């Protein structure tokens, strides 16, 4: 039974128009919040610039009203950046981020929690945290911190250098916030190990792989209008969703598709998303003369993505390399929740959590020929494809939704629901 006065707080320590390029961060946070809403009937998503419900926050980041003004100055900013050493730019960004955090957050002065029985405060980890500890103490409830990445550590992986202040920030901001949490939820075991290396109590660090918002992604989703719009009737759709960034190796997907597409005239490749690699991908498609077989939809609203995925016959997770793969791919879960047969790389946590030829098909990361073989297998072996689809549906029902993870967290912390 849901009581109207129960609620939960989900803090995302950024503004609602920030984190462009990291929409997945907003999506996962909103997924946790949607589970809180399912569990207690209400959930508040708190950012540095306002309060929102899960349905609103899943569409963040919002478009900046001054985007046209900003775009006109982009070229001058790029020219300035060429003259300034990268280390100073990083230091300036860190300083600006620290100073962007309000002294008093909207959640602290808004009456949204007035008369409410707050069950839990959840906070997404960031370089500089939000008011999670303060609110948890005020309402005498546990603070749960969700970690998708450690800021200094991940940035270093991407070549961002903080030679004088990186370790100091990691210890005095990131590690401090994690140690103050009652429970730390890491998306992968590799990330859990890194969190533990910062001195966080092992008894309060767990792995909570990414899940899906079951109100959006489920086996019953249909996308008939999308099928009509993109003329998918009678086609075998090999699909991928995400940001067009180098580490996804989208060119590998295209090269693999090229190896098999002539044998299967009904097969088409649908790539959903956008990003800085898009120009290169378009050039590759033109060069290989497969424009009539590849559908580039551009970036789509997150709430429309389930309809696109419902049209996939084969769903692809990709990675250029397995090295340093510490992610918990959200798209993999979205595919499986929609009941799809999935091909994924042997990278990170994936082979540990999912069994090859039982839950999905694994390919050797970076091996284009092997990826092509897996595509061909699912185009020809209908029984295996149906088996993987049924496995995906079973996974969703047993453990695939965020509410499953939230209930586990509540059980550990002895929070009633």
Coordinates of C-alpha atoms in Angstrom, one line a residue:
X1 CA 0.0 0.0 0.0
X2 CA 1.4 3.4 -1.1
X3 CA 1.0 6.3 1.4
X4 CA 0.8 9.8 0.0
X5 CA 3.1 11.3 2.6
X6 CA 6.0 9.0 1.7
X7 CA 8.8 10.2 -0.6
X8 CA 12.4 9.8 -1.6
X9 CA 15.0 12.3 -2.7
X10 CA 17.4 11.8 -5.6
X11 CA 20.1 14.4 -5.9
X12 CA 22.0 15.0 -9.2
X13 CA 24.7 17.6 -8.3
X14 CA 24.5 19.5 -11.6
X15 CA 22.2 22.0 -13.2
X16 CA 19.4 20.6 -15.4
X17 CA 21.0 21.9 -18.6
X18 CA 24.5 20.5 -17.7
X19 CA 26.2 17.2 -18.6
X20 CA 25.6 17.5 -22.3
X21 CA 27.1 14.4 -23.9
X22 CA 26.4 12.4 -20.8
X23 CA 22.7 11.9 -21.2
X24 CA 23.2 8.3 -19.8
X25 CA 24.0 9.9 -16.5
X26 CA 20.7 11.7 -16.4
X27 CA 18.9 8.5 -17.6
X28 CA 20.3 6.3 -14.9
X29 CA 19.6 8.8 -12.1
X30 CA 16.1 9.3 -13.4
X31 CA 15.6 5.5 -13.5
X32 CA 16.5 5.2 -9.8
X33 CA 14.1 8.1 -9.1
X34 CA 11.3 6.4 -11.1
X35 CA 11.8 3.3 -9.0
X36 CA 11.5 5.4 -5.9
X37 CA 8.2 6.8 -7.3
X38 CA 7.0 3.3 -7.9
X39 CA 8.0 2.1 -4.4
X40 CA 6.7 5.0 -2.3
X41 CA 4.4 6.9 -4.6
X42 CA 6.5 10.0 -4.8
X43 CA 10.1 11.0 -5.7
X44 CA 11.8 14.3 -5.9
X45 CA 14.8 14.8 -8.3
X46 CA 16.9 17.7 -6.9
X47 CA 19.5 19.5 -9.0
X48 CA 21.5 22.6 -8.3
X49 CA 18.9 24.7 -10.1
X50 CA 15.6 23.2 -9.2
X51 CA 13.3 20.3 -8.2
X52 CA 11.7 18.0 -10.8
X53 CA 9.9 14.7 -11.1
X54 CA 11.4 11.6 -12.8
X55 CA 9.5 12.1 -16.0
X56 CA 11.0 15.6 -16.4
X57 CA 14.6 14.7 -15.5
X58 CA 14.8 11.7 -17.9
X59 CA 14.7 14.3 -20.7
X60 CA 17.7 16.3 -19.3
X61 CA 19.9 18.0 -20.1
X62 CA 17.6 20.8 -21.1
X63 CA 18.4 23.0 -24.0
X64 CA 20.2 26.2 -22.9
X65 CA 18.1 29.2 -23.8
X66 CA 21.2 31.0 -24.8
X67 CA 22.5 28.2 -27.0
X68 CA 22.4 30.4 -30.1
X69 CA 24.5 33.0 -28.4
X70 CA 26.9 30.4 -27.2
X71 CA 27.3 28.8 -30.6
X72 CA 28.3 32.1 -32.1
X73 CA 31.3 32.4 -29.7
X74 CA 32.4 28.7 -30.1
X75 CA 35.0 29.5 -32.8
X76 CA 36.6 32.2 -30.7
X77 CA 36.7 29.9 -27.7
X78 CA 38.4 27.2 -29.8
X79 CA 41.0 29.7 -30.9
X80 CA 41.7 30.8 -27.3
X81 CA 42.1 27.2 -26.3
X82 CA 44.8 26.6 -28.8
X83 CA 46.9 29.3 -27.1
X84 CA 46.3 28.0 -23.5
X85 CA 48.0 24.9 -22.1
X86 CA 45.5 22.1 -21.4
X87 CA 46.5 21.9 -17.8
X88 CA 45.3 25.5 -17.2
X89 CA 42.0 24.8 -19.0
X90 CA 41.4 21.8 -16.7
X91 CA 42.2 23.8 -13.6
X92 CA 39.9 26.5 -14.7
X93 CA 37.1 24.0 -15.4
X94 CA 37.5 22.5 -11.9
X95 CA 37.4 25.9 -10.3
X96 CA 34.3 26.9 -12.3
X97 CA 32.6 23.6 -11.4
X98 CA 33.3 24.0 -7.7
X99 CA 32.0 27.6 -7.7
X100 CA 28.9 26.6 -9.7
X101 CA 27.5 24.7 -6.7
X102 CA 25.0 26.9 -4.7
X103 CA 25.7 27.5 -1.0
X104 CA 22.0 26.7 -0.4
X105 CA 20.4 24.2 -2.8
X106 CA 16.7 24.6 -3.9
X107 CA 15.8 21.3 -2.2
X108 CA 17.0 22.9 1.1
X109 CA 14.6 25.9 1.0
X110 CA 11.7 24.5 -1.1
X111 CA 8.7 23.1 0.8
X112 CA 8.5 20.0 -1.4
X113 CA 9.4 17.8 1.6
X114 CA 7.3 19.6 4.1
X115 CA 5.0 17.1 5.9
X116 CA 6.6 14.2 4.0
X117 CA 8.1 11.1 5.4
X118 CA 11.4 10.9 3.6
X119 CA 12.6 7.2 3.3
X120 CA 15.9 7.7 1.7
X121 CA 18.3 10.2 0.2
X122 CA 20.1 9.1 -3.0
X123 CA 22.9 11.0 -4.6
X124 CA 24.8 10.6 -7.8
X125 CA 28.5 10.8 -7.3
X126 CA 30.3 13.8 -8.9
X127 CA 33.7 15.5 -8.4
X128 CA 31.9 17.9 -6.0
X129 CA 28.9 16.4 -4.2
X130 CA 25.5 17.9 -3.5
X131 CA 23.7 18.3 -0.1
X132 CA 23.0 14.6 0.3
X133 CA 24.7 14.1 3.7
X134 CA 23.1 17.3 5.1
X135 CA 19.6 16.2 4.0
X136 CA 20.1 12.6 5.2
X137 CA 21.1 13.9 8.6
X138 CA 18.1 16.4 8.7
X139 CA 15.6 13.6 8.0
X140 CA 17.5 10.9 9.9
X141 CA 17.6 8.6 6.9
X142 CA 20.4 6.7 5.1
X143 CA 22.4 8.4 2.3
X144 CA 23.0 6.2 -0.8
X145 CA 25.7 7.3 -3.2
X146 CA 25.6 5.9 -6.8
X147 CA 28.9 5.8 -8.6
X148 CA 29.1 5.5 -12.4
X149 CA 32.6 6.8 -12.5
X150 CA 35.2 8.4 -10.3
X151 CA 35.8 11.8 -11.8
X152 CA 39.6 12.2 -11.4
X153 CA 40.3 8.5 -12.2
X154 CA 38.1 8.4 -15.3
X155 CA 39.4 11.7 -16.6
X156 CA 42.9 10.4 -16.3
X157 CA 42.0 7.4 -18.4
X158 CA 40.9 9.9 -21.1
X159 CA 44.3 11.7 -20.9
X160 CA 43.2 14.6 -18.7
X161 CA 46.1 15.6 -16.5
X162 CA 45.8 17.1 -13.0
X163 CA 49.5 16.8 -11.9
X164 CA 49.4 19.1 -8.9
X165 CA 45.9 18.9 -7.6
X166 CA 44.3 15.7 -8.9
X167 CA 45.1 13.3 -6.0
X168 CA 44.3 16.1 -3.5
X169 CA 40.9 16.6 -5.0
X170 CA 40.3 12.8 -5.2
X171 CA 41.0 12.5 -1.5
X172 CA 39.5 15.7 -0.2
X173 CA 36.3 15.7 -2.3
X174 CA 35.5 12.4 -3.9
X175 CA 36.8 10.0 -1.2
X176 CA 35.4 12.2 1.6
X177 CA 31.9 12.1 0.1
X178 CA 32.0 8.4 -0.4
X179 CA 33.2 7.7 3.1
X180 CA 30.3 9.9 4.5
X181 CA 27.8 7.7 2.6
X182 CA 25.9 4.9 4.3
X183 CA 25.9 2.8 1.2
X184 CA 28.0 3.2 -2.0
X185 CA 26.5 1.6 -5.2
X186 CA 29.1 1.0 -8.0
X187 CA 28.0 0.0 -11.5
X188 CA 30.8 -2.5 -11.9
X189 CA 33.3 -4.6 -10.0
X190 CA 36.2 -2.7 -11.4
X191 CA 34.7 0.5 -10.1
X192 CA 34.1 -1.1 -6.8
X193 CA 37.8 -2.0 -6.5
X194 CA 38.8 1.6 -7.2
X195 CA 36.3 2.9 -4.6
X196 CA 37.7 0.6 -2.0
X197 CA 41.3 1.7 -2.9
X198 CA 40.2 5.2 -1.6
X199 CA 39.7 3.8 1.9
X200 CA 36.0 3.4 1.8
X201 CA 34.6 0.8 4.3
X202 CA 34.2 -2.5 2.3
X203 CA 31.1 -3.3 4.3
X204 CA 29.2 -0.5 2.6
X205 CA 30.4 -0.8 -1.0
X206 CA 28.2 -2.9 -3.3
X207 CA 27.8 -3.5 -7.0
X208 CA 24.5 -2.4 -8.6
X209 CA 24.7 -2.9 -12.4
X210 CA 22.6 -0.6 -14.5
X211 CA 19.0 -1.5 -15.0
X212 CA 16.1 0.1 -16.9
X213 CA 13.0 2.2 -16.1
X214 CA 10.3 -0.5 -16.6
X215 CA 7.7 2.1 -17.3
X216 CA 9.5 2.8 -20.5
X217 CA 11.4 -0.3 -21.5
X218 CA 9.5 -3.7 -21.4
X219 CA 8.7 -6.5 -23.8
X220 CA 5.3 -5.0 -24.6
X221 CA 6.7 -1.9 -26.2
X222 CA 5.6 -1.3 -29.8
X223 CA 7.0 1.0 -32.5
X224 CA 4.6 0.7 -35.4
X225 CA 4.8 4.4 -36.4
X226 CA 8.6 4.3 -36.4
X227 CA 8.5 1.1 -38.6
X228 CA 6.3 3.1 -41.1
X229 CA 8.4 6.2 -41.0
X230 CA 11.6 4.3 -41.8
X231 CA 10.1 1.8 -44.1
X232 CA 11.2 -1.2 -42.0
X233 CA 8.4 -3.6 -43.1
X234 CA 10.0 -6.9 -44.3
X235 CA 13.5 -5.7 -43.2
X236 CA 15.9 -7.4 -40.8
X237 CA 17.0 -4.5 -38.6
X238 CA 20.4 -4.6 -37.0
X239 CA 20.3 -1.8 -34.5
X240 CA 22.5 0.3 -32.2
X241 CA 21.8 3.3 -30.0
X242 CA 24.2 5.6 -28.3
X243 CA 26.6 8.6 -28.7
X244 CA 28.8 8.7 -31.7
X245 CA 32.1 8.7 -29.8
X246 CA 35.3 6.9 -30.7
X247 CA 35.3 4.4 -27.8
X248 CA 32.1 2.8 -29.1
X249 CA 33.8 1.8 -32.4
X250 CA 30.8 2.5 -34.6
X251 CA 33.0 2.1 -37.6
X252 CA 33.6 -1.5 -36.6
X253 CA 29.9 -2.1 -36.7
X254 CA 29.7 -0.7 -40.2
X255 CA 32.7 -2.7 -41.4
X256 CA 31.2 -5.9 -39.9
X257 CA 27.9 -5.1 -41.6
X258 CA 29.6 -4.6 -44.9
X259 CA 31.0 -8.2 -44.7
X260 CA 27.5 -9.7 -44.6
X261 CA 25.1 -7.3 -46.1
X262 CA 25.3 -8.5 -49.7
X263 CA 24.4 -12.0 -48.6
X264 CA 21.3 -10.7 -46.8
X265 CA 19.5 -8.1 -49.0
X266 CA 16.8 -7.7 -46.3
X267 CA 19.3 -6.6 -43.7
X268 CA 19.6 -3.0 -42.8
X269 CA 21.7 -1.2 -40.2
X270 CA 20.0 1.4 -38.0
X271 CA 22.2 3.7 -36.0
X272 CA 20.4 6.0 -33.5
X273 CA 22.2 8.9 -32.0
X274 CA 24.7 11.7 -32.7
X275 CA 28.1 12.9 -31.6
X276 CA 31.5 14.1 -32.7
X277 CA 32.1 11.0 -34.7
X278 CA 29.1 11.5 -36.9
X279 CA 31.0 13.2 -39.8
X280 CA 33.5 10.4 -40.0
X281 CA 30.7 7.8 -39.9
X282 CA 28.9 9.5 -42.8
X283 CA 32.1 9.6 -44.8
X284 CA 32.6 5.9 -44.2
X285 CA 29.1 5.1 -45.3
X286 CA 29.5 7.1 -48.5
X287 CA 32.9 5.6 -49.2
X288 CA 31.6 2.0 -48.9
X289 CA 28.5 2.9 -51.0
X290 CA 26.0 1.5 -48.5
X291 CA 23.9 4.6 -48.0
X292 CA 20.8 2.7 -49.0
X293 CA 21.4 0.0 -46.3
X294 CA 22.2 2.3 -43.4
X295 CA 19.7 4.4 -41.5
X296 CA 21.0 7.3 -39.5
X297 CA 18.2 8.6 -37.4
X298 CA 20.1 11.3 -35.5
X299 CA 19.5 12.0 -31.9
X300 CA 16.1 11.0 -30.6
X301 CA 14.2 11.8 -27.4
X302 CA 14.9 9.2 -24.8
X303 CA 11.2 8.5 -24.3
X304 CA 11.0 7.5 -28.0
X305 CA 14.0 5.1 -27.8
X306 CA 11.9 2.1 -26.7
X307 CA 9.9 2.3 -29.9
X308 CA 13.0 2.3 -32.0
X309 CA 14.5 -0.7 -30.1
X310 CA 11.2 -2.6 -30.5
X311 CA 11.9 -2.7 -34.3
X312 CA 15.4 -4.3 -33.9
X313 CA 15.8 -7.9 -34.9
X314 CA 19.4 -7.8 -33.6
X315 CA 20.7 -5.3 -31.1
X316 CA 24.4 -4.4 -30.9
X317 CA 26.5 -3.3 -28.0
X318 CA 30.0 -2.2 -29.2
X319 CA 33.4 -1.1 -28.0
X320 CA 36.6 -0.4 -29.8
X321 CA 38.7 -2.0 -27.0
X322 CA 38.2 -4.0 -23.9
X323 CA 41.0 -2.1 -22.1
X324 CA 39.8 -0.1 -19.2
X325 CA 36.2 -1.0 -19.9
X326 CA 34.6 -0.2 -16.5
X327 CA 31.1 0.7 -17.7
X328 CA 27.8 -1.1 -17.1
X329 CA 26.3 -0.5 -20.6
X330 CA 22.8 0.9 -20.3
X331 CA 21.9 0.1 -23.8
X332 CA 22.5 -3.6 -23.2
X333 CA 19.8 -3.6 -20.5
X334 CA 17.5 -1.5 -22.6
X335 CA 17.8 -4.0 -25.4
X336 CA 17.2 -7.0 -23.1
X337 CA 14.3 -5.3 -21.4
X338 CA 12.6 -4.9 -24.7
X339 CA 13.1 -8.6 -25.4
X340 CA 15.8 -8.5 -28.0
X341 CA 18.6 -10.8 -29.1
X342 CA 21.8 -9.0 -28.2
X343 CA 25.4 -9.1 -29.5
X344 CA 27.9 -7.6 -27.0
X345 CA 31.7 -7.4 -26.6
X346 CA 33.8 -9.5 -24.3
X347 CA 34.7 -6.5 -22.2
X348 CA 34.4 -5.4 -18.6
X349 CA 31.6 -7.0 -16.5
X350 CA 29.6 -8.3 -19.5
X351 CA 31.1 -11.9 -19.7
X352 CA 30.8 -12.2 -15.9
X353 CA 27.1 -11.2 -15.8
X354 CA 25.9 -12.8 -19.0
X355 CA 26.5 -16.2 -20.5
X356 CA 27.5 -16.6 -24.2
X357 CA 24.8 -18.3 -26.3
X358 CA 22.4 -18.4 -23.3
X359 CA 21.8 -14.7 -22.5
X360 CA 23.4 -13.1 -25.5
X361 CA 26.1 -13.6 -28.1
X362 CA 29.6 -12.4 -27.2
X363 CA 32.1 -11.2 -29.8
X364 CA 35.9 -10.6 -29.4
X365 CA 36.2 -6.9 -28.8
X366 CA 37.8 -5.1 -31.7
X367 CA 37.5 -8.1 -34.0
X368 CA 35.4 -7.0 -37.0
X369 CA 35.2 -10.4 -38.6
X370 CA 34.0 -12.0 -35.4
X371 CA 31.3 -9.4 -35.0
X372 CA 30.2 -10.0 -38.6
X373 CA 30.0 -13.8 -37.8
X374 CA 27.7 -13.1 -34.8
X375 CA 25.5 -10.9 -37.0
X376 CA 25.2 -13.7 -39.6
X377 CA 24.5 -16.3 -36.9
X378 CA 21.4 -14.4 -35.7
X379 CA 20.3 -13.7 -39.3
X380 CA 20.3 -17.5 -40.1
X381 CA 19.7 -19.3 -36.8
X382 CA 16.1 -18.4 -35.9
X383 CA 16.0 -20.9 -33.0
X384 CA 19.0 -19.3 -31.3
X385 CA 17.5 -15.8 -31.9
X386 CA 14.2 -16.9 -30.3
X387 CA 16.1 -18.5 -27.4
X388 CA 18.0 -15.2 -26.7
X389 CA 14.9 -13.2 -27.0
X390 CA 13.1 -15.4 -24.4
X391 CA 16.2 -15.1 -22.2
X392 CA 16.0 -11.3 -22.4
X393 CA 12.4 -11.3 -21.3
X394 CA 13.1 -13.6 -18.4
X395 CA 16.0 -11.4 -17.3
X396 CA 13.8 -8.4 -17.3
X397 CA 11.1 -10.0 -15.2
X398 CA 13.5 -11.3 -12.6
X399 CA 16.0 -8.5 -12.2
X400 CA 16.1 -6.1 -15.1
X401 CA 14.3 -3.0 -13.6
X402 CA 15.6 -0.3 -11.4
X403 CA 13.0 -1.2 -8.8
X404 CA 14.8 -4.6 -8.3
X405 CA 18.0 -2.7 -7.4
X406 CA 16.2 -0.2 -5.2
X407 CA 14.5 -3.0 -3.2
X408 CA 17.9 -4.7 -2.7
X409 CA 19.4 -1.4 -1.4
X410 CA 16.4 -1.0 1.0
X411 CA 16.8 -4.5 2.3
X412 CA 20.5 -3.9 3.1
X413 CA 19.7 -0.6 4.8
X414 CA 16.5 -2.0 6.5
X415 CA 14.3 0.7 4.9
X416 CA 10.7 -0.3 4.8
X417 CA 8.7 -0.3 1.5

